[in-house]
Each structure stands twice: as C-alpha cells, then as structure tokens.
PDB file of C-alpha atoms in Angstrom:
ATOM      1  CA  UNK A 824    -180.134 107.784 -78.248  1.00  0.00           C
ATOM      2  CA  UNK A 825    -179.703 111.650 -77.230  1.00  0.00           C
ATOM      3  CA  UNK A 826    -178.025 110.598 -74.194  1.00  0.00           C
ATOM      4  CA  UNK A 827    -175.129 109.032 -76.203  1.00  0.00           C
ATOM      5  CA  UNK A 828    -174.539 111.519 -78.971  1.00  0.00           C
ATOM      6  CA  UNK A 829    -170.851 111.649 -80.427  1.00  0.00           C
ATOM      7  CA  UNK A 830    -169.782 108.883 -78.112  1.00  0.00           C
ATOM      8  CA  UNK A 831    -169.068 105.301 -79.296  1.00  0.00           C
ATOM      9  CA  UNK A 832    -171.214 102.617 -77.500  1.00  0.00           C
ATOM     10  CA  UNK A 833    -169.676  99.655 -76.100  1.00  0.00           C
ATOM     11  CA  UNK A 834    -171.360  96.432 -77.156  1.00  0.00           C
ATOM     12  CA  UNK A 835    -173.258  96.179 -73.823  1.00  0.00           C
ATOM     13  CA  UNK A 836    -175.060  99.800 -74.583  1.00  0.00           C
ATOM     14  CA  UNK A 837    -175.945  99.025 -77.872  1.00  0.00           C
ATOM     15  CA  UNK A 838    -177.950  96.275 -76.647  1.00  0.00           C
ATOM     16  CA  UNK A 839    -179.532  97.991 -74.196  1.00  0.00           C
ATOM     17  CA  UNK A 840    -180.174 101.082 -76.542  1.00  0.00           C
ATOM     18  CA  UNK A 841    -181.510  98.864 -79.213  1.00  0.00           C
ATOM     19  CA  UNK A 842    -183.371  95.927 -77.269  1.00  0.00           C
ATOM     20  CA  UNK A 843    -186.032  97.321 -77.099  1.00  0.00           C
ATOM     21  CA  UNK A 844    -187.583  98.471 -80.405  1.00  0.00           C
ATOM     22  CA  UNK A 845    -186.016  95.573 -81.957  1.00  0.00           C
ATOM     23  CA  UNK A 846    -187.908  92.988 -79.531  1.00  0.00           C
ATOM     24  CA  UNK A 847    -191.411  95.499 -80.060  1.00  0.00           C
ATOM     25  CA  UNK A 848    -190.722  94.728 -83.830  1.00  0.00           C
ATOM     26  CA  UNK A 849    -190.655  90.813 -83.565  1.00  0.00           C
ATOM     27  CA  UNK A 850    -193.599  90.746 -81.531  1.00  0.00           C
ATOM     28  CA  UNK A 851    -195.233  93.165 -83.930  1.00  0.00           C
ATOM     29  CA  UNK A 852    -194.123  90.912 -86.913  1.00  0.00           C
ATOM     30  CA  UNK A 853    -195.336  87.540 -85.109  1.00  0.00           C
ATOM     31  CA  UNK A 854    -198.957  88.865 -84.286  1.00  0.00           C
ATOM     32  CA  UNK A 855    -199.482  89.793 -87.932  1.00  0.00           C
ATOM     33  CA  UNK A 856    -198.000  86.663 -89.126  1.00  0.00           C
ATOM     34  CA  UNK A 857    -200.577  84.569 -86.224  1.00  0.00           C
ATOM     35  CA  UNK A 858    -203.202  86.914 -87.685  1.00  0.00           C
ATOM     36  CA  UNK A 859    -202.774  86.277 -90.833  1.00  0.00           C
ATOM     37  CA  UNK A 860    -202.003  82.293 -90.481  1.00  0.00           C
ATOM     38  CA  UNK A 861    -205.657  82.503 -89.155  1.00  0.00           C
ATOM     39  CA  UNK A 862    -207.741  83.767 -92.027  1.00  0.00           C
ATOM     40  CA  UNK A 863    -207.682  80.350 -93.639  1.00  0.00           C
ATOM     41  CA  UNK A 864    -209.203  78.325 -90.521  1.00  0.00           C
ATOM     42  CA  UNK A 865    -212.025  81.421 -89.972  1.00  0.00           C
ATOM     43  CA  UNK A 866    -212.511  81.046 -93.278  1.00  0.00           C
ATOM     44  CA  UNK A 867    -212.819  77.191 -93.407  1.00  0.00           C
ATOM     45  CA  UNK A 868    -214.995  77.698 -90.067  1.00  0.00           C
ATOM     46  CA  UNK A 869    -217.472  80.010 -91.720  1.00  0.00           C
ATOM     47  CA  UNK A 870    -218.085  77.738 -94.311  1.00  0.00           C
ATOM     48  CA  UNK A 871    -218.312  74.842 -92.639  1.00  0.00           C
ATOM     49  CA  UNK A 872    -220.487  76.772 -90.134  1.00  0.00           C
ATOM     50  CA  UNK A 873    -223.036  77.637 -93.116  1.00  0.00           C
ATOM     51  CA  UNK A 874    -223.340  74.236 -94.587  1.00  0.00           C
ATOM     52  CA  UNK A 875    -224.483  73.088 -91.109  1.00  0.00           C
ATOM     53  CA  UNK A 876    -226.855  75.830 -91.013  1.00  0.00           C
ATOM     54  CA  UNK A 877    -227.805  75.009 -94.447  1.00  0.00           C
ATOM     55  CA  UNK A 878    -228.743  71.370 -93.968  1.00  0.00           C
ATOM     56  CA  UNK A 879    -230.271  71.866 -90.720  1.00  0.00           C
ATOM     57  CA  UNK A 880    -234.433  70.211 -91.132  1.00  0.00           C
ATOM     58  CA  UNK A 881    -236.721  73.054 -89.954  1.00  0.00           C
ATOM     59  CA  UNK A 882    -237.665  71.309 -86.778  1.00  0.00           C
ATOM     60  CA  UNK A 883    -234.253  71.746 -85.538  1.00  0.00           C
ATOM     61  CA  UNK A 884    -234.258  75.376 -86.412  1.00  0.00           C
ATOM     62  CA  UNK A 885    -235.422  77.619 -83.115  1.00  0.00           C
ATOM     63  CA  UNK A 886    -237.494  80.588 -83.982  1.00  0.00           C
ATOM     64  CA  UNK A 887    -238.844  82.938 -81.481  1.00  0.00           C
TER      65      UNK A 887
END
C-alpha cells in the first residue's frame, strides 16, 4: 500500500491491506469455476431440448 511504504505491517494491517483483493480473487475464481461446472447441464439441456422438438407430431407444432 503507498500509505505503508518502508514500514513493517503488523499482522492485523496485513489483513486489512490484503483482504480485499484476495477475497475479489476467490469470488472471481468460484464464478468461473460455477460457469464452467455449467456448460455440461446447458449442454445436456440443449440436446435434450432438440430431441423433444424433434419428435414432436406436427399437430402439436404451433405455427402462426
């Protein structure tokens, strides 16, 4: 931090100093993990989404 240069921080201020970016990196790490732990279900969705479309009889389809 600029505030705290050539001083040694106590334990205390280093968490405080460092908190934050390292909790905004987690987060940031978790959402891409979620994201990616999704694909597979979309994915899985989709298809399953286009078979039903697939094997629909035309009198079920609604065309206007």
């Amino acid at each position: 931090m600029s505030d705290h240069q050539g001083q040694t921080l106590t334990p205390r201020e280093l968490v405080r100093a460092h908190a934050y970016p390292v909790l905004a990196a987690i987060s940031t790490t978790a959402l891409v993990v979620i994201a990616a732990c999704l694909i597979p279900i979309a994915r899985h969705a989709q298809h399953m989404n286009q078979c039903v479309a697939r094997d629909l009889p035309s009198w079920c389809i609604d065309v206007r």
